[in-house]
mmCIF file of C-alpha atoms in Angstrom:
data_model
loop_
_atom_site.group_PDB
_atom_site.id
_atom_site.type_symbol
_atom_site.label_atom_id
_atom_site.label_comp_id
_atom_site.label_asym_id
_atom_site.label_seq_id
_atom_site.Cartn_x
_atom_site.Cartn_y
_atom_site.Cartn_z
ATOM 1 C CA MET P 1 6.556 -10.722 -30.377
ATOM 2 C CA HIS P 2 5.557 -11.068 -27.039
ATOM 3 C CA ALA P 3 4.145 -14.357 -27.659
ATOM 4 C CA ARG P 4 7.420 -15.471 -28.089
ATOM 5 C CA LEU P 5 8.738 -13.766 -25.544
ATOM 6 C CA ASP P 6 6.926 -15.469 -22.743
ATOM 7 C CA ARG P 7 9.178 -18.600 -23.738
ATOM 8 C CA ALA P 8 10.994 -17.400 -21.321
ATOM 9 C CA ILE P 9 10.821 -16.701 -17.889
ATOM 10 C CA GLY P 10 12.989 -14.608 -16.395
ATOM 11 C CA ASN P 11 14.702 -11.294 -17.966
ATOM 12 C CA PRO P 12 11.399 -8.837 -17.670
ATOM 13 C CA THR P 13 13.175 -5.230 -18.495
ATOM 14 C CA ALA P 14 14.941 -7.364 -20.767
ATOM 15 C CA LYS P 15 11.781 -7.415 -22.711
ATOM 16 C CA ALA P 16 10.538 -4.056 -21.355
ATOM 17 C CA ALA P 17 13.467 -2.364 -23.760
ATOM 18 C CA ILE P 18 11.651 -4.344 -26.610
ATOM 19 C CA ASP P 19 8.524 -3.644 -25.601
ATOM 20 C CA MET P 20 8.974 0.242 -25.678
ATOM 21 C CA ALA P 21 11.065 0.094 -28.488
ATOM 22 C CA LEU P 22 9.445 -1.690 -31.226
ATOM 23 C CA TRP P 23 6.640 0.728 -29.614
ATOM 24 C CA ASP P 24 8.606 3.687 -30.659
ATOM 25 C CA ILE P 25 9.055 2.750 -34.191
ATOM 26 C CA LEU P 26 5.615 2.150 -34.330
ATOM 27 C CA GLY P 27 4.734 5.515 -33.628
ATOM 28 C CA GLN P 28 8.030 7.203 -36.222
ATOM 29 C CA ALA P 29 6.611 4.663 -38.898
ATOM 30 C CA ALA P 30 3.208 6.111 -38.108
ATOM 31 C CA GLY P 31 4.456 10.133 -37.881
ATOM 32 C CA MET P 32 3.133 10.086 -34.277
ATOM 33 C CA PRO P 33 4.328 10.062 -30.933
ATOM 34 C CA VAL P 34 4.283 7.124 -28.813
ATOM 35 C CA SER P 35 2.383 8.779 -26.140
ATOM 36 C CA GLY P 36 -0.372 9.726 -28.494
ATOM 37 C CA LEU P 37 -1.021 5.627 -29.926
ATOM 38 C CA LEU P 38 -1.153 4.757 -26.301
ATOM 39 C CA GLY P 39 -3.959 7.242 -25.635
ATOM 40 C CA GLY P 40 -2.980 10.879 -25.884
ATOM 41 C CA TYR P 41 -4.391 11.895 -22.366
ATOM 42 C CA ALA P 42 -2.005 15.015 -21.749
ATOM 43 C CA ASP P 43 1.580 16.275 -23.172
ATOM 44 C CA ARG P 44 2.814 16.303 -19.499
ATOM 45 C CA MET P 45 2.726 14.984 -15.913
ATOM 46 C CA ARG P 46 3.555 16.181 -12.032
ATOM 47 C CA VAL P 47 6.607 14.995 -11.006
ATOM 48 C CA CYS P 48 6.875 12.386 -7.861
ATOM 49 C CA HIS P 49 10.804 13.564 -6.234
ATOM 50 C CA MET P 50 12.120 9.612 -3.844
ATOM 51 C CA VAL P 51 13.476 11.409 -0.417
ATOM 52 C CA GLY P 52 15.620 9.110 0.549
ATOM 53 C CA PHE P 53 17.903 7.193 3.901
ATOM 54 C CA ALA P 54 20.038 10.348 5.213
ATOM 55 C CA PRO P 55 19.792 12.148 9.284
ATOM 56 C CA THR P 56 15.559 13.766 9.804
ATOM 57 C CA ALA P 57 18.166 16.621 9.107
ATOM 58 C CA GLU P 58 19.543 15.793 5.558
ATOM 59 C CA MET P 59 15.745 15.064 4.277
ATOM 60 C CA VAL P 60 14.137 17.840 5.200
ATOM 61 C CA ALA P 61 16.803 19.643 3.153
ATOM 62 C CA GLU P 62 17.040 17.959 0.293
ATOM 63 C CA ALA P 63 12.874 18.174 0.308
ATOM 64 C CA GLU P 64 12.791 21.939 0.292
ATOM 65 C CA ARG P 65 15.282 21.900 -2.690
ATOM 66 C CA ILE P 66 14.041 20.554 -4.835
ATOM 67 C CA ARG P 67 10.639 22.279 -3.719
ATOM 68 C CA ASP P 68 12.083 25.231 -4.525
ATOM 69 C CA THR P 69 14.484 24.030 -7.162
ATOM 70 C CA TYR P 70 11.437 22.500 -9.413
ATOM 71 C CA GLY P 71 9.077 23.685 -7.953
ATOM 72 C CA ILE P 72 8.457 19.768 -6.754
ATOM 73 C CA THR P 73 5.337 19.475 -4.339
ATOM 74 C CA THR P 74 4.530 15.636 -3.904
ATOM 75 C CA PHE P 75 7.631 13.579 -1.678
ATOM 76 C CA LYS P 76 7.827 9.467 -1.194
ATOM 77 C CA VAL P 77 9.738 8.758 2.079
ATOM 78 C CA LYS P 78 11.220 6.098 2.368
ATOM 79 C CA VAL P 79 10.563 4.275 5.120
ATOM 80 C CA GLY P 80 11.051 0.791 6.875
ATOM 81 C CA ARG P 81 14.890 0.664 9.546
ATOM 82 C CA LEU P 82 14.687 0.241 12.749
ATOM 83 C CA PRO P 83 13.323 1.001 15.417
ATOM 84 C CA TYR P 84 9.654 1.745 12.636
ATOM 85 C CA THR P 85 9.794 5.770 14.816
ATOM 86 C CA LYS P 86 13.394 6.901 13.430
ATOM 87 C CA ASP P 87 11.028 7.045 10.201
ATOM 88 C CA VAL P 88 8.201 8.293 11.886
ATOM 89 C CA ALA P 89 9.671 11.215 13.003
ATOM 90 C CA ALA P 90 11.695 12.168 10.037
ATOM 91 C CA CYS P 91 8.238 12.136 8.274
ATOM 92 C CA ARG P 92 6.881 14.160 10.661
ATOM 93 C CA ALA P 93 9.844 16.458 10.485
ATOM 94 C CA LEU P 94 9.181 16.515 6.770
ATOM 95 C CA ARG P 95 5.290 17.357 7.187
ATOM 96 C CA LYS P 96 6.439 20.273 10.283
ATOM 97 C CA ALA P 97 8.885 21.929 6.918
ATOM 98 C CA LEU P 98 7.160 21.355 4.199
ATOM 99 C CA GLY P 99 3.457 21.599 5.180
ATOM 100 C CA PRO P 100 -0.135 20.917 4.393
ATOM 101 C CA ASP P 101 -0.042 21.474 0.844
ATOM 102 C CA VAL P 102 3.222 18.983 -0.144
ATOM 103 C CA GLU P 103 2.375 15.594 -0.955
ATOM 104 C CA LEU P 104 3.432 13.156 1.440
ATOM 105 C CA TYR P 105 3.700 8.851 1.157
ATOM 106 C CA ILE P 106 6.246 6.532 2.304
ATOM 107 C CA ASP P 107 7.283 3.291 0.433
ATOM 108 C CA GLY P 108 9.258 0.838 3.036
ATOM 109 C CA ASN P 109 10.329 -1.954 1.149
ATOM 110 C CA ARG P 110 8.766 -4.776 2.408
ATOM 111 C CA GLY P 111 11.659 -2.848 6.503
ATOM 112 C CA TRP P 112 8.939 -3.779 8.565
ATOM 113 C CA THR P 113 6.672 -6.596 10.616
ATOM 114 C CA ALA P 114 2.907 -5.840 9.952
ATOM 115 C CA PRO P 115 2.589 -5.139 13.365
ATOM 116 C CA ASP P 116 5.455 -2.257 13.204
ATOM 117 C CA SER P 117 3.898 -0.869 9.870
ATOM 118 C CA ALA P 118 0.838 -0.933 11.999
ATOM 119 C CA ARG P 119 1.742 0.792 14.400
ATOM 120 C CA ALA P 120 4.008 3.560 12.706
ATOM 121 C CA LEU P 121 0.992 4.666 10.461
ATOM 122 C CA ARG P 122 -1.464 4.650 13.326
ATOM 123 C CA GLU P 123 1.125 7.232 14.924
ATOM 124 C CA MET P 124 1.251 8.438 11.797
ATOM 125 C CA ALA P 125 -2.687 9.344 11.320
ATOM 126 C CA ASP P 126 -1.828 13.615 11.327
ATOM 127 C CA LEU P 127 -0.229 13.574 8.487
ATOM 128 C CA ASP P 128 -2.259 12.997 5.718
ATOM 129 C CA LEU P 129 -0.518 10.482 3.686
ATOM 130 C CA LEU P 130 -0.815 9.874 0.560
ATOM 131 C CA PHE P 131 -0.179 6.725 -0.117
ATOM 132 C CA ALA P 132 2.266 3.899 2.014
ATOM 133 C CA GLU P 133 3.507 1.454 -0.506
ATOM 134 C CA GLU P 134 5.635 -1.539 0.362
ATOM 135 C CA LEU P 135 5.915 -1.835 4.263
ATOM 136 C CA CYS P 136 5.754 -5.400 4.248
ATOM 137 C CA PRO P 137 6.670 -7.864 3.209
ATOM 138 C CA ALA P 138 3.915 -10.153 0.998
ATOM 139 C CA ASP P 139 5.082 -13.096 1.598
ATOM 140 C CA ASP P 140 3.762 -12.861 5.263
ATOM 141 C CA VAL P 141 0.423 -13.360 3.016
ATOM 142 C CA LEU P 142 -1.939 -12.746 6.940
ATOM 143 C CA GLY P 143 0.072 -10.887 8.387
ATOM 144 C CA ARG P 144 -0.080 -8.340 5.006
ATOM 145 C CA ARG P 145 -3.885 -8.290 4.624
ATOM 146 C CA TRP P 146 -4.827 -7.643 8.220
ATOM 147 C CA LEU P 147 -2.348 -5.116 7.902
ATOM 148 C CA VAL P 148 -3.518 -3.439 5.036
ATOM 149 C CA ALA P 149 -7.463 -4.592 5.966
ATOM 150 C CA GLN P 150 -7.062 -1.191 8.768
ATOM 151 C CA SER P 151 -5.096 1.220 6.661
ATOM 152 C CA SER P 152 -6.369 4.020 6.550
ATOM 153 C CA VAL P 153 -4.570 4.847 3.344
ATOM 154 C CA PRO P 154 -4.242 3.328 0.177
ATOM 155 C CA PHE P 155 -1.780 0.521 -0.162
ATOM 156 C CA ILE P 156 0.172 0.340 -2.828
ATOM 157 C CA ALA P 157 1.571 -3.134 -3.889
ATOM 158 C CA ASP P 158 4.923 -2.265 -6.265
ATOM 159 C CA GLU P 159 7.388 -4.977 -6.423
ATOM 160 C CA SER P 160 5.187 -7.632 -5.289
ATOM 161 C CA ALA P 161 3.187 -7.190 -8.366
ATOM 162 C CA THR P 162 5.158 -6.718 -10.847
ATOM 163 C CA ARG P 163 2.487 -8.255 -14.002
ATOM 164 C CA ALA P 164 -1.251 -8.892 -14.384
ATOM 165 C CA ALA P 165 -1.788 -11.879 -12.495
ATOM 166 C CA GLU P 166 0.121 -11.564 -9.578
ATOM 167 C CA VAL P 167 -1.704 -7.400 -9.903
ATOM 168 C CA THR P 168 -4.950 -9.962 -9.623
ATOM 169 C CA ARG P 169 -3.226 -12.198 -6.317
ATOM 170 C CA GLU P 170 -2.934 -9.215 -4.690
ATOM 171 C CA LEU P 171 -6.142 -7.178 -5.075
ATOM 172 C CA LEU P 172 -8.315 -10.268 -4.924
ATOM 173 C CA GLY P 173 -6.613 -11.492 -1.873
ATOM 174 C CA GLY P 174 -6.928 -8.491 0.130
ATOM 175 C CA SER P 175 -3.063 -7.587 0.534
ATOM 176 C CA ALA P 176 -3.434 -4.217 -1.999
ATOM 177 C CA THR P 177 -5.191 -1.623 -2.599
ATOM 178 C CA ALA P 178 -3.572 0.199 -4.990
ATOM 179 C CA ILE P 179 -0.446 -0.749 -7.165
ATOM 180 C CA SER P 180 2.801 0.883 -8.855
ATOM 181 C CA ILE P 181 3.004 0.815 -12.316
ATOM 182 C CA LYS P 182 6.709 1.130 -14.477
ATOM 183 C CA THR P 183 7.988 0.295 -18.058
ATOM 184 C CA ALA P 184 11.157 -0.126 -16.809
ATOM 185 C CA ARG P 185 9.690 -4.022 -16.050
ATOM 186 C CA THR P 186 6.020 -4.545 -17.788
ATOM 187 C CA GLY P 187 6.809 -1.323 -21.402
ATOM 188 C CA PHE P 188 4.398 -0.132 -22.502
ATOM 189 C CA THR P 189 1.938 -3.475 -23.765
ATOM 190 C CA ALA P 190 1.830 -4.956 -20.568
ATOM 191 C CA SER P 191 1.493 -2.134 -18.674
ATOM 192 C CA GLN P 192 -1.900 -1.236 -20.289
ATOM 193 C CA ARG P 193 -2.211 -4.382 -19.035
ATOM 194 C CA VAL P 194 -2.463 -3.685 -15.139
ATOM 195 C CA LEU P 195 -3.251 -0.416 -16.005
ATOM 196 C CA HIS P 196 -7.212 -2.326 -17.760
ATOM 197 C CA GLU P 197 -7.279 -3.688 -14.670
ATOM 198 C CA CYS P 198 -7.255 -1.665 -12.306
ATOM 199 C CA GLU P 199 -8.494 0.954 -13.858
ATOM 200 C CA GLY P 200 -11.606 -2.086 -14.153
ATOM 201 C CA LEU P 201 -11.892 -2.757 -10.540
ATOM 202 C CA GLY P 202 -11.539 0.465 -9.563
ATOM 203 C CA VAL P 203 -8.456 0.599 -8.047
ATOM 204 C CA PRO P 204 -5.437 3.462 -8.440
ATOM 205 C CA VAL P 205 -2.705 3.455 -9.677
ATOM 206 C CA VAL P 206 0.995 5.825 -9.451
ATOM 207 C CA MET P 207 3.933 5.713 -12.053
ATOM 208 C CA GLY P 208 6.822 4.058 -10.896
ATOM 209 C CA ASN P 209 10.408 4.165 -10.735
ATOM 210 C CA GLN P 210 13.531 1.677 -11.882
ATOM 211 C CA ILE P 211 15.717 4.565 -10.688
ATOM 212 C CA ASP P 212 15.777 5.187 -14.045
ATOM 213 C CA GLY P 213 18.171 6.997 -16.387
ATOM 214 C CA GLN P 214 16.762 9.703 -18.426
ATOM 215 C CA ILE P 215 16.151 7.166 -21.096
ATOM 216 C CA GLY P 216 13.342 5.369 -19.077
ATOM 217 C CA THR P 217 12.188 8.490 -17.185
ATOM 218 C CA LEU P 218 11.257 9.415 -20.917
ATOM 219 C CA CYS P 219 8.701 6.051 -21.758
ATOM 220 C CA THR P 220 7.735 6.590 -18.193
ATOM 221 C CA VAL P 221 6.176 9.864 -18.732
ATOM 222 C CA ALA P 222 5.236 8.448 -21.853
ATOM 223 C CA PHE P 223 2.590 6.116 -20.925
ATOM 224 C CA GLY P 224 1.719 8.315 -17.417
ATOM 225 C CA ALA P 225 0.782 11.362 -19.178
ATOM 226 C CA ALA P 226 -0.637 8.533 -22.104
ATOM 227 C CA HIS P 227 -4.142 7.795 -19.758
ATOM 228 C CA ARG P 228 -6.366 9.021 -17.247
ATOM 229 C CA ALA P 229 -5.533 7.446 -14.481
ATOM 230 C CA THR P 230 -2.334 7.861 -14.802
ATOM 231 C CA THR P 231 -1.896 11.314 -14.399
ATOM 232 C CA GLY P 232 -4.305 11.454 -11.631
ATOM 233 C CA HIS P 233 -1.279 11.856 -8.952
ATOM 234 C CA ALA P 234 2.611 12.155 -9.372
ATOM 235 C CA GLY P 235 4.727 10.335 -11.908
ATOM 236 C CA GLU P 236 7.844 9.229 -9.762
ATOM 237 C CA LEU P 237 9.929 10.355 -12.169
ATOM 238 C CA SER P 238 12.891 12.634 -10.386
ATOM 239 C CA ASN P 239 16.303 9.903 -10.374
ATOM 240 C CA PHE P 240 18.408 11.295 -13.006
ATOM 241 C CA LEU P 241 18.629 13.882 -10.785
ATOM 242 C CA ASP P 242 20.915 11.843 -8.113
ATOM 243 C CA MET P 243 23.378 10.650 -11.282
ATOM 244 C CA SER P 244 26.014 12.400 -12.974
ATOM 245 C CA ASP P 245 25.691 12.202 -16.360
ATOM 246 C CA ASP P 246 22.660 9.955 -18.841
ATOM 247 C CA LEU P 247 22.912 9.491 -23.191
ATOM 248 C CA LEU P 248 20.098 11.911 -24.086
ATOM 249 C CA ALA P 249 21.575 14.798 -26.233
ATOM 250 C CA THR P 250 19.019 16.832 -25.472
ATOM 251 C CA PRO P 251 18.738 16.414 -21.741
ATOM 252 C CA LEU P 252 15.038 17.120 -18.894
ATOM 253 C CA THR P 253 14.474 19.718 -17.421
ATOM 254 C CA ILE P 254 11.423 19.316 -14.514
ATOM 255 C CA GLU P 255 10.021 23.081 -14.647
ATOM 256 C CA ASN P 256 7.239 23.863 -12.448
ATOM 257 C CA GLY P 257 7.336 20.816 -10.845
ATOM 258 C CA THR P 258 6.407 18.417 -13.967
ATOM 259 C CA LEU P 259 7.235 16.775 -16.659
ATOM 260 C CA ARG P 260 7.119 17.342 -20.539
ATOM 261 C CA ILE P 261 6.463 14.292 -23.375
ATOM 262 C CA ARG P 262 8.314 15.105 -25.769
ATOM 263 C CA GLU P 263 7.461 15.829 -29.335
ATOM 264 C CA GLY P 264 7.799 14.682 -32.583
ATOM 265 C CA ALA P 265 7.732 10.561 -33.707
ATOM 266 C CA GLY P 266 8.255 7.503 -31.552
ATOM 267 C CA LEU P 267 9.656 8.939 -27.915
ATOM 268 C CA GLY P 268 11.128 12.073 -28.775
ATOM 269 C CA ILE P 269 14.831 9.602 -27.741
ATOM 270 C CA ASP P 270 18.308 11.356 -29.167
ATOM 271 C CA VAL P 271 21.153 9.465 -27.797
ATOM 272 C CA ASP P 272 24.443 10.908 -27.255
ATOM 273 C CA PRO P 273 27.030 8.396 -29.464
ATOM 274 C CA ASP P 274 29.711 9.621 -27.868
ATOM 275 C CA LYS P 275 28.481 9.112 -25.098
ATOM 276 C CA LEU P 276 26.107 5.551 -26.091
ATOM 277 C CA ALA P 277 30.774 4.425 -26.545
ATOM 278 C CA ARG P 278 31.959 5.478 -23.069
ATOM 279 C CA TYR P 279 29.204 4.322 -21.028
ATOM 280 C CA ARG P 280 28.016 0.896 -24.169
ATOM 281 C CA GLN P 281 29.761 -2.727 -22.512
ATOM 282 C CA ASP P 282 28.920 -5.027 -25.024
ATOM 283 C CA HIS P 283 32.609 -4.434 -26.358
#
């Protein structure tokens, strides 16, 4: 199947959906959960919640609410605004409010220059950041390498490393020291290739999120829980909380800061037919 799909350039999310649907069929045919077919390392993952742009007080209040409601203790903080000092102040406020036991990492979505990224990292050196992700553009090749070489925390490549070949390029070129895996763009088959490459090179991985609904989140946790390397850090599994509705008949629940895989054969996706009829756009 992939040999045929690879003849068409682009459309990664459509290809990923087909790949994961076929793994779901394989699991159902075998009477096994897909997570078990992939590796079966664990039955759940710790959850990381993303804190988006807002006034600092609102960002702190959101993180505190998520921690108190769901038991989540890892937060990915969006940065990249100008001046960079605004985001430094927000991260400092989050660390002060949440305390030393909560994990924090930052994601710039390429919003800063390499020099501003370096300044920001120096000014946050005392905040014990877990990762820094895509702070400056990967297209700024020399600037990105210069930044990563001096980074005191692992530097995640996300949108700059969407395929195994790009992962190789970014890691060996010195433009990243960690990788974000997103099943919404690489499915299960290609995600395993990326994961195994990172394992072989001794590179940390995190399970990322494409602002997935509950179906996409269920796919992410099925893959992430299946492997030892991907359970080492909390996965970005909570974006569905920001959505007013979803397609699953039985909603996902985050308890004690973790999300479990679904039991039974396949992925355990039970689509509500009424919601599917309401939201589908192919008729």
